[in-house]
mmCIF file of C-alpha atoms in Angstrom:
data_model
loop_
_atom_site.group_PDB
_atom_site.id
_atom_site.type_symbol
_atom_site.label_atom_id
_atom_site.label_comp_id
_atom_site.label_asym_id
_atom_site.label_seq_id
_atom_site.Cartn_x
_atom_site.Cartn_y
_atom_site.Cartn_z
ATOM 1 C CA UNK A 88 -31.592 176.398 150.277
ATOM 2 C CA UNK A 89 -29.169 175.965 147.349
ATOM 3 C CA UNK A 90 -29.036 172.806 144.950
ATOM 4 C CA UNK A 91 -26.344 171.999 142.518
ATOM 5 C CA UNK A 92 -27.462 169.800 139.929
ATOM 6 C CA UNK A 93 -24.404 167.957 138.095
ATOM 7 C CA UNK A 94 -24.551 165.730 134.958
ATOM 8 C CA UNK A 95 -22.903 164.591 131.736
ATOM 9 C CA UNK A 96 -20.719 162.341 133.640
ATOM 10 C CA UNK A 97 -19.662 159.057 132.034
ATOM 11 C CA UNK A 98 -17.033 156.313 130.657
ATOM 12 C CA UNK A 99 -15.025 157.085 127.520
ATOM 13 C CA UNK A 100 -11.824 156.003 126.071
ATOM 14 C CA UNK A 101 -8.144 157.937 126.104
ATOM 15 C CA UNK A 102 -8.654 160.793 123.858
ATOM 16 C CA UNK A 103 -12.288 161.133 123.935
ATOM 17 C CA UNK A 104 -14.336 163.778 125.327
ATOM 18 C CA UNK A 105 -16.975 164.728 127.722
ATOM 19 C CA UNK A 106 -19.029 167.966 128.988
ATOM 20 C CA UNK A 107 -20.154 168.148 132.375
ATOM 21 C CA UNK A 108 -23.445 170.429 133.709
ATOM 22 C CA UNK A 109 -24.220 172.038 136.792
ATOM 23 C CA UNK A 110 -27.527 173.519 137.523
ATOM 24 C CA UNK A 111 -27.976 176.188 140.189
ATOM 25 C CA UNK A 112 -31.309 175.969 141.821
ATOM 26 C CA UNK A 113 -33.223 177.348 145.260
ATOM 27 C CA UNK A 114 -34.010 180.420 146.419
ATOM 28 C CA UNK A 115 -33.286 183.804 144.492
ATOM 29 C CA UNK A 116 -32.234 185.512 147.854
ATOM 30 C CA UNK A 117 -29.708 182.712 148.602
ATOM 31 C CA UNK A 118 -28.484 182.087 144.555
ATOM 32 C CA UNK A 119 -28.284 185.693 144.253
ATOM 33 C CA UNK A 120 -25.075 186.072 146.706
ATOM 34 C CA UNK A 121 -23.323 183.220 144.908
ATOM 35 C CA UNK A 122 -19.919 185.124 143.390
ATOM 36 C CA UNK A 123 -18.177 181.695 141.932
ATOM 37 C CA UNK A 124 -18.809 177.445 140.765
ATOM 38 C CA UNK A 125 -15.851 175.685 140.731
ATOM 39 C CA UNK A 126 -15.418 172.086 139.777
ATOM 40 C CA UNK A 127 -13.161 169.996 141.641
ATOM 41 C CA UNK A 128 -12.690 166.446 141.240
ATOM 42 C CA UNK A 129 -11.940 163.257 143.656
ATOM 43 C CA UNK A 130 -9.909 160.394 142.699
ATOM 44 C CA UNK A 131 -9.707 157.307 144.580
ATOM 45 C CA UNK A 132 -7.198 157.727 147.312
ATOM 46 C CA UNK A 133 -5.987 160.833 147.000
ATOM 47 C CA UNK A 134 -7.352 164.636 148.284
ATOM 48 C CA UNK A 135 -10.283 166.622 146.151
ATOM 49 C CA UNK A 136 -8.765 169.281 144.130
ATOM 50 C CA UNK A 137 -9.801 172.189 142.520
ATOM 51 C CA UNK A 138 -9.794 172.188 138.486
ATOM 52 C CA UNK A 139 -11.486 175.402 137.454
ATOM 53 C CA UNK A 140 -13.895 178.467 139.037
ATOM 54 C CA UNK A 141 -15.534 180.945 137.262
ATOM 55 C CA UNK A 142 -16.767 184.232 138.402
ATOM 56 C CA UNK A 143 -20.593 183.781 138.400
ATOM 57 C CA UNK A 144 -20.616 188.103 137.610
ATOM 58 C CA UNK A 145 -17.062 188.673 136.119
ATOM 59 C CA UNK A 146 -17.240 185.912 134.053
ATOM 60 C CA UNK A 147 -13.083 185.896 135.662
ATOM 61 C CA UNK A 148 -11.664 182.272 135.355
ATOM 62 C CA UNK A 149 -9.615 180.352 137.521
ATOM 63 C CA UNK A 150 -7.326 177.376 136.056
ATOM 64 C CA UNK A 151 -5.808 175.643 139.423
ATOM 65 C CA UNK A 152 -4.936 172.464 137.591
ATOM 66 C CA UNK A 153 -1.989 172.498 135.532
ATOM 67 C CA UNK A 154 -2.816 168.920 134.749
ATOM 68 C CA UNK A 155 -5.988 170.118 132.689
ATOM 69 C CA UNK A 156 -4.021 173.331 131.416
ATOM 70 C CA UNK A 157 -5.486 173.441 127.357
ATOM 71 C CA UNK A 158 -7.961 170.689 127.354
ATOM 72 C CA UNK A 159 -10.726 171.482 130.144
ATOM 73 C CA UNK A 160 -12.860 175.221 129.498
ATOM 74 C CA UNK A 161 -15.235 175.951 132.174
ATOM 75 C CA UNK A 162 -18.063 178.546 130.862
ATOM 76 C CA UNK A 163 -21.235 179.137 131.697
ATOM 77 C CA UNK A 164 -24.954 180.266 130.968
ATOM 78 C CA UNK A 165 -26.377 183.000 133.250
ATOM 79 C CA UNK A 166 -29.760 182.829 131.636
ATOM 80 C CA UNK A 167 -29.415 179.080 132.750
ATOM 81 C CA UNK A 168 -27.846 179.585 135.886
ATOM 82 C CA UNK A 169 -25.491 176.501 134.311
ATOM 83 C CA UNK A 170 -21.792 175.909 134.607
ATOM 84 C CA UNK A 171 -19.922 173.991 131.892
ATOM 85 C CA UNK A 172 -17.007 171.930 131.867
ATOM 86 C CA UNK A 173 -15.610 170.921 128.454
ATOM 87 C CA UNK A 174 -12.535 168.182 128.947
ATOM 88 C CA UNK A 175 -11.101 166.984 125.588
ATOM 89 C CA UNK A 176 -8.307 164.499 125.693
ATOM 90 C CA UNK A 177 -9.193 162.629 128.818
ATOM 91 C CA UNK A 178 -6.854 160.467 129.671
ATOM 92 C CA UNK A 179 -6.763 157.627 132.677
ATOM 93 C CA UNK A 180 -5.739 159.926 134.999
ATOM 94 C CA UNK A 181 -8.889 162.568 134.852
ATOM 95 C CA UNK A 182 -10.961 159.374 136.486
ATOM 96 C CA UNK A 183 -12.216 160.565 139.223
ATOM 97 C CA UNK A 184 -15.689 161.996 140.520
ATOM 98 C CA UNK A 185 -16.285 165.123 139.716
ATOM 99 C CA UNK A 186 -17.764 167.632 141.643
ATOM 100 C CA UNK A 187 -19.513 171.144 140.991
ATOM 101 C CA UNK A 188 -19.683 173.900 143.835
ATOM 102 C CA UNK A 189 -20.629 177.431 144.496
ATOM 103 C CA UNK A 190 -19.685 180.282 146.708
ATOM 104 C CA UNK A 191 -19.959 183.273 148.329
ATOM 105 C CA UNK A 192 -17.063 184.823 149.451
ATOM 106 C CA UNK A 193 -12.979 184.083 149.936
ATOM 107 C CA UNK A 194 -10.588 182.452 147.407
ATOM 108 C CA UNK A 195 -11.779 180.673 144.750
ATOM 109 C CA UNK A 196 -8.975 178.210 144.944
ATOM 110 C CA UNK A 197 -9.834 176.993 148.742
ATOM 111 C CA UNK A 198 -12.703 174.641 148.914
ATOM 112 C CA UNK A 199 -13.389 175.397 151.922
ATOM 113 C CA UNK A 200 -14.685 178.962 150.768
ATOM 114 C CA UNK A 201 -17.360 176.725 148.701
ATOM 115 C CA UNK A 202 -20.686 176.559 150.621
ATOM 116 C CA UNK A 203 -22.839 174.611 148.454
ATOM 117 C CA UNK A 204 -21.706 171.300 146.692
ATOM 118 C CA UNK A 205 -23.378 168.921 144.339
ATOM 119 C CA UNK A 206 -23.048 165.370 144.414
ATOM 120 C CA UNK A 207 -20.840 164.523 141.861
ATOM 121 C CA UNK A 208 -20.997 162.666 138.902
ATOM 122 C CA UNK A 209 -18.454 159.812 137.796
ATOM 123 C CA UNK A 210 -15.699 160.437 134.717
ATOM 124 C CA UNK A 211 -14.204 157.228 134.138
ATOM 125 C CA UNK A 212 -11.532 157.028 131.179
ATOM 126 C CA UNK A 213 -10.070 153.611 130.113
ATOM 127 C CA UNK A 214 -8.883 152.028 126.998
#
């Protein structure tokens, strides 16, 4: 069994800036085949979307959101088995929840290559 841990979550204003965590945990024979975390995020009414992947080996990133282009970095600490996800100037429209998940095999860019999720943590931005 595999458990993604996310945190760092929160309300700021426009302009202000937040780092979000996800911890890796369970089994070494199940964490080991993990090749990629992604975060995606989840605003109200409309579909989850991918905003960055990282290779958990490469160290290869993914940027599917243009809308974060230049002010979200994904990194990560092997040793901690911990994905980042730096967003500077938030602004209203990054609310959403915010989701970290990991995967195996398959495009990094198709969430339904993800087989583990966590569950999620809140980013709310508003003046």
């Amino acid at each position: 069994r595999v458990l993604l841990a996310e945190s760092g979550g929160g309300s700021v204003q426009p302009g202000g800036s937040l780092t979000l965590s996800c911890t890796v945990s369970g089994d070494s024979g199940d964490t080991g085949n993990i090749r990629f975390v992604g975060w995606f995020r989840q605003a109200p009414g409309k579909e989850r979307e991918l905003v960055s992947a990282i290779g958990t080996v490469s160290g290869n990133i993914q940027k599917s959101n243009a809308a974060v282009k230049d002010r979200f970095t994904i990194s990560q600490d092997s040793a901690k088995n911990t994905t980042y996800l730096l967003m500077n100037n938030l602004k209203i429209e990054d609310t959403a929840m915010y989701y970290c998940a990991a995967g195996r095999l398959g495009s990094w860019s198709g969430a339904q290559n993800y087989d583990y999720w966590g569950q999620g943590t809140q980013v709310t931005v508003s003046s």
